[in-house]
């Protein structure tokens, strides 16, 4: 595991800059004592602090490899005390030996150096504690960042899985209804059954080709629902009438793929299937720069619907919108005595 201070040039420059400042302060304090000459003070400061800067980089490895979430506080404390004694002793011994070798003829400085060992040990302890505090903060920050990344990836996987699950519930639902209609037509109108199979094939080809796309354009979605409505018009004939009003500026707006077809399927199921008269399904699309609004309205029988509740198609659409946009106010259902209206808004991200 690479030392985080050396992992980027920016971090290393910060580390070097801090030690340069410490060297100047160290030199100033030595000169302020009045017992050390300038060259001697600079040499003492540069040698001692440069040596601890190097030791500080090496402290990363025992701290990183000895850390454990299960490790007890007492053992962590003992490890740090032992590590501190070893590091400070090594630093004091090496720096003292080199300084004595360099200035062995400077008797006043050698005496000063010998007398200053206790406070040098105190400075070494301060350096050591600051270094391990910085390293523990770095480890905590990195672990916290990794956990956030893992949590985000997990949420993305869950969301993708839920979307695929919801989508897989919609397609078989329509397929079963269409196959039942084709089965009925094969006995009474074989030519319409053949036409319906072709339309169904085109619809399924579109669904398969857009399987991995999350968003599509309104123009493509309308093309898809028109394939569906063509199938249902073969099934219901003049009983099904569809009126579409789509602003031309809205056709390039984005929305989740295959999300309007279940609404039309719901309108056909409860507006046309239960009626012997002509039933009209209206679809109005309007938009502005930030949102696309789609309203689908159909006639309905309240007595028929009261025992059915909200179908799985509508529940799936609510769930898809919540997962994609993290909002619960985009899907609204309105009912009166003979009209059932669904209003859905697609924010343009």
XYZ file of C-alpha atoms in Angstrom:
349
model
C 0.000 0.000 0.000
C 1.570 3.257 -1.161
C 2.011 6.026 1.352
C -0.871 8.519 0.754
C 1.554 11.450 1.104
C 3.541 10.095 -1.842
C 0.474 9.114 -3.860
C 0.170 12.589 -5.409
C 2.626 15.417 -6.048
C 0.201 17.898 -4.468
C 0.132 16.041 -1.149
C 3.902 15.639 -1.179
C 4.410 19.382 -1.792
C 2.162 20.164 1.197
C 4.180 17.733 3.342
C 7.535 19.201 2.206
C 6.263 22.758 2.717
C 5.225 22.056 6.295
C 8.629 20.598 7.123
C 10.423 23.579 5.552
C 8.405 25.900 7.800
C 9.293 23.733 10.814
C 12.982 23.921 9.859
C 12.878 27.722 9.844
C 11.145 27.809 13.217
C 13.646 25.328 14.638
C 16.574 27.422 13.382
C 15.043 30.600 14.786
C 14.640 29.042 18.239
C 18.265 27.809 18.234
C 19.529 31.272 17.269
C 17.223 32.890 19.810
C 18.941 30.859 22.566
C 22.161 32.782 21.793
C 24.348 29.672 22.189
C 24.448 28.442 18.558
C 25.915 30.062 15.457
C 23.912 30.504 12.251
C 25.532 27.701 10.230
C 25.341 25.322 13.159
C 21.698 26.190 13.813
C 20.737 25.667 10.160
C 22.632 22.374 9.988
C 21.053 21.130 13.230
C 17.562 22.103 12.078
C 17.805 20.727 8.541
C 19.415 17.453 9.655
C 17.008 16.750 12.545
C 13.796 17.681 10.739
C 14.737 16.134 7.403
C 15.513 12.879 9.218
C 12.140 12.878 11.013
C 10.337 13.770 7.770
C 11.794 10.578 6.277
C 10.908 8.543 9.387
C 7.395 10.003 9.260
C 6.888 8.626 5.760
C 7.944 5.179 6.989
C 5.491 5.314 9.934
C 2.616 4.822 7.473
C 3.357 1.161 6.912
C 3.222 -0.134 10.532
C 0.116 1.980 11.176
C -1.644 0.748 8.040
C -0.828 -2.949 8.386
C -1.449 -3.104 12.152
C -4.860 -1.420 11.999
C -7.910 -3.604 12.482
C -11.556 -2.861 13.224
C -11.527 -5.669 15.793
C -8.392 -4.452 17.511
C -8.923 -3.381 21.141
C -8.146 0.134 22.298
C -5.497 -1.127 24.742
C -3.556 -3.048 22.089
C -3.745 -0.043 19.731
C -2.382 2.168 22.490
C 0.465 -0.277 23.291
C 1.403 -0.574 19.604
C 1.566 3.197 19.259
C 3.641 3.615 22.441
C 6.139 0.960 21.338
C 6.255 2.416 17.841
C 6.815 5.893 19.246
C 9.678 4.758 21.525
C 11.424 3.001 18.653
C 10.942 5.853 16.160
C 11.970 8.632 18.569
C 14.965 6.679 19.873
C 16.150 5.969 16.340
C 15.696 9.623 15.361
C 17.494 10.969 18.431
C 20.359 8.463 18.144
C 21.047 9.025 14.471
C 20.735 12.824 14.572
C 22.857 13.050 17.739
C 25.600 10.857 16.276
C 25.780 12.849 13.026
C 25.734 16.247 14.752
C 28.488 15.202 17.156
C 30.554 13.925 14.237
C 30.105 17.215 12.342
C 30.700 19.603 15.259
C 32.976 17.605 17.584
C 35.390 20.575 17.786
C 32.625 22.967 18.836
C 32.623 22.226 22.553
C 29.918 24.779 23.538
C 27.531 23.343 20.912
C 28.282 19.726 21.939
C 27.446 20.668 25.510
C 24.294 22.420 24.341
C 23.385 19.403 22.231
C 23.824 17.045 25.176
C 21.713 19.230 27.469
C 18.968 19.598 24.859
C 18.290 15.868 24.498
C 15.246 15.936 26.858
C 13.415 18.696 24.985
C 14.439 17.134 21.660
C 12.777 13.937 22.856
C 9.663 15.975 23.665
C 9.662 17.497 20.173
C 10.105 14.022 18.695
C 7.087 12.806 20.678
C 5.036 15.751 19.366
C 6.114 14.988 15.783
C 5.223 11.319 16.220
C 1.752 11.969 17.661
C 0.908 14.467 14.921
C 2.077 12.036 12.228
C -0.001 9.082 13.458
C -3.015 11.404 13.951
C -2.722 12.533 10.318
C -2.383 8.927 9.133
C -5.433 7.765 11.112
C -7.455 10.661 9.679
C -6.336 9.681 6.170
C -7.348 6.050 6.784
C -10.728 7.147 8.155
C -11.345 9.478 5.199
C -10.394 6.798 2.667
C -12.545 4.114 4.351
C -15.481 6.519 4.537
C -15.092 7.380 0.835
C -14.886 3.685 -0.123
C -18.015 2.927 1.907
C -19.912 5.763 0.222
C -18.814 4.486 -3.200
C -19.883 0.922 -2.362
C -23.225 2.171 -1.045
C -23.816 4.185 -4.241
C -22.936 1.165 -6.408
C -25.241 -1.050 -4.353
C -28.125 1.423 -4.703
C -27.527 1.607 -8.463
C -27.617 -2.189 -8.738
C -30.811 -2.387 -6.669
C -32.462 0.334 -8.769
C -31.452 -1.379 -12.025
C -32.736 -4.718 -10.728
C -36.059 -3.189 -9.673
C -36.501 -1.465 -13.031
C -35.832 -4.682 -14.922
C -38.230 -6.526 -12.654
C -40.992 -3.953 -13.221
C -40.398 -3.942 -16.958
C -40.573 -7.737 -17.120
C -43.993 -7.541 -15.441
C -45.358 -5.150 -18.080
C -44.368 -6.978 -21.254
C -45.867 -10.409 -20.406
C -49.049 -8.672 -19.234
C -49.623 -7.147 -22.669
C -48.420 -10.286 -24.459
C -50.925 -12.522 -22.685
C -53.817 -10.188 -23.550
C -52.756 -9.972 -27.201
C -52.388 -13.739 -27.552
C -55.846 -14.208 -26.073
C -57.239 -11.754 -28.654
C -55.427 -13.522 -31.497
C -56.755 -16.854 -30.284
C -60.318 -15.501 -30.481
C -59.829 -13.962 -33.944
C -58.364 -17.130 -35.506
C -61.806 -18.768 -35.297
C -63.980 -15.886 -36.530
C -61.672 -13.623 -38.596
C -58.417 -15.396 -39.598
C -57.259 -12.475 -41.778
C -57.466 -10.059 -38.864
C -55.679 -12.606 -36.681
C -52.819 -12.689 -39.205
C -52.707 -8.870 -39.319
C -52.680 -8.763 -35.542
C -49.764 -11.205 -35.376
C -47.745 -8.968 -37.723
C -48.508 -5.892 -35.616
C -47.609 -7.791 -32.472
C -44.325 -8.882 -34.044
C -43.454 -5.248 -34.859
C -44.336 -4.187 -31.341
C -42.201 -6.906 -29.739
C -39.299 -6.078 -32.075
C -39.437 -2.465 -30.867
C -39.577 -3.610 -27.246
C -36.583 -5.907 -27.703
C -34.494 -3.269 -29.505
C -35.076 -0.758 -26.664
C -34.532 -3.228 -23.879
C -31.427 -1.607 -22.421
C -32.455 2.040 -22.880
C -33.784 3.905 -19.909
C -35.036 6.984 -21.757
C -36.471 7.486 -25.223
C -38.161 10.333 -27.113
C -41.893 11.008 -27.071
C -41.945 10.526 -30.847
C -40.584 6.974 -30.503
C -42.921 6.216 -27.621
C -45.948 7.422 -29.628
C -44.835 5.223 -32.531
C -44.756 2.284 -30.133
C -48.204 2.930 -28.619
C -49.671 3.380 -32.114
C -48.480 -0.160 -32.902
C -50.267 -1.306 -29.781
C -53.430 0.641 -30.674
C -53.374 -0.806 -34.205
C -53.522 -4.252 -32.599
C -56.418 -3.269 -30.363
C -58.296 -1.558 -33.248
C -58.224 -4.864 -35.100
C -59.666 -6.460 -32.016
C -62.391 -3.892 -31.203
C -63.061 -2.291 -34.593
C -65.267 0.849 -34.480
C -65.732 0.528 -30.736
C -62.251 2.018 -30.227
C -61.586 5.632 -31.214
C -58.334 7.397 -30.332
C -57.706 11.160 -30.438
C -54.138 12.355 -30.039
C -53.055 15.966 -29.623
C -49.280 16.265 -29.489
C -47.428 19.575 -29.643
C -44.689 19.265 -32.228
C -42.099 20.729 -29.831
C -42.751 17.847 -27.418
C -41.822 15.033 -29.779
C -38.107 15.275 -28.977
C -38.674 15.377 -25.199
C -37.334 12.475 -23.109
C -39.329 9.957 -21.087
C -38.858 6.362 -19.867
C -39.350 3.832 -22.623
C -42.511 1.674 -22.703
C -44.179 3.727 -19.970
C -47.197 5.023 -21.957
C -48.282 1.675 -23.418
C -49.565 0.331 -20.051
C -51.691 3.512 -19.676
C -53.276 2.981 -23.096
C -53.732 -0.683 -22.244
C -55.491 0.335 -19.028
C -57.734 2.800 -20.961
C -58.663 0.107 -23.474
C -59.288 -2.466 -20.779
C -61.610 -0.328 -18.648
C -62.935 2.093 -21.291
C -63.518 -0.061 -24.362
C -63.600 -3.673 -23.262
C -66.573 -3.141 -20.948
C -68.584 -1.009 -23.380
C -70.671 -1.981 -26.395
C -70.756 1.607 -27.717
C -67.965 3.616 -29.282
C -65.402 4.628 -26.663
C -63.015 7.512 -27.106
C -59.515 7.575 -25.670
C -57.859 11.005 -25.644
C -54.154 11.657 -25.288
C -52.814 15.207 -24.931
C -49.100 16.005 -24.757
C -47.780 19.460 -23.811
C -44.371 20.621 -22.682
C -42.068 23.414 -21.671
C -38.296 23.565 -21.329
C -38.250 21.651 -18.037
C -41.041 19.065 -18.287
C -43.212 16.992 -20.577
C -46.846 16.480 -19.558
C -49.016 13.650 -20.883
C -52.727 13.299 -20.080
C -54.671 10.198 -21.064
C -58.442 10.210 -20.576
C -61.038 7.515 -21.229
C -64.659 6.724 -20.430
C -65.256 4.202 -17.684
C -67.865 2.485 -15.570
C -67.339 3.324 -11.847
C -69.232 0.227 -10.735
C -66.927 -1.980 -12.770
C -63.772 -0.284 -11.482
C -64.788 -0.071 -7.830
C -64.145 -3.738 -7.240
C -60.861 -3.837 -9.148
C -58.744 -1.163 -7.444
C -55.601 0.207 -9.114
C -54.141 -2.263 -11.606
C -50.596 -3.571 -11.600
C -49.792 -1.426 -14.655
C -50.516 1.831 -12.803
C -48.632 0.659 -9.708
C -45.616 -0.225 -11.833
C -45.621 3.221 -13.442
C -45.720 4.898 -10.030
C -42.755 2.758 -8.939
C -40.775 3.455 -12.127
C -41.226 7.214 -11.768
C -40.215 7.085 -8.110
C -37.090 5.094 -8.923
C -36.064 7.228 -11.898
C -36.858 10.718 -10.568
C -37.078 10.210 -6.772
C -40.473 11.986 -6.738
C -43.992 10.884 -5.836
C -45.918 13.822 -7.316
C -45.441 13.050 -11.016
C -48.338 10.632 -11.423
C -51.941 11.704 -10.713
C -55.190 9.765 -11.282
C -58.512 11.628 -11.445
C -61.954 10.004 -11.611
C -65.499 11.255 -11.961
C -68.758 9.578 -12.866
C -67.820 8.691 -16.440
C -64.235 9.835 -16.989
C -60.945 8.315 -15.894
C -57.894 10.521 -16.353
C -54.218 9.866 -15.796
C -51.794 12.809 -15.729
C -48.087 12.118 -15.810
C -45.160 14.546 -15.849
C -41.654 13.700 -17.067
C -38.976 16.129 -15.837
C -36.315 16.870 -18.442
C -33.005 16.139 -16.772
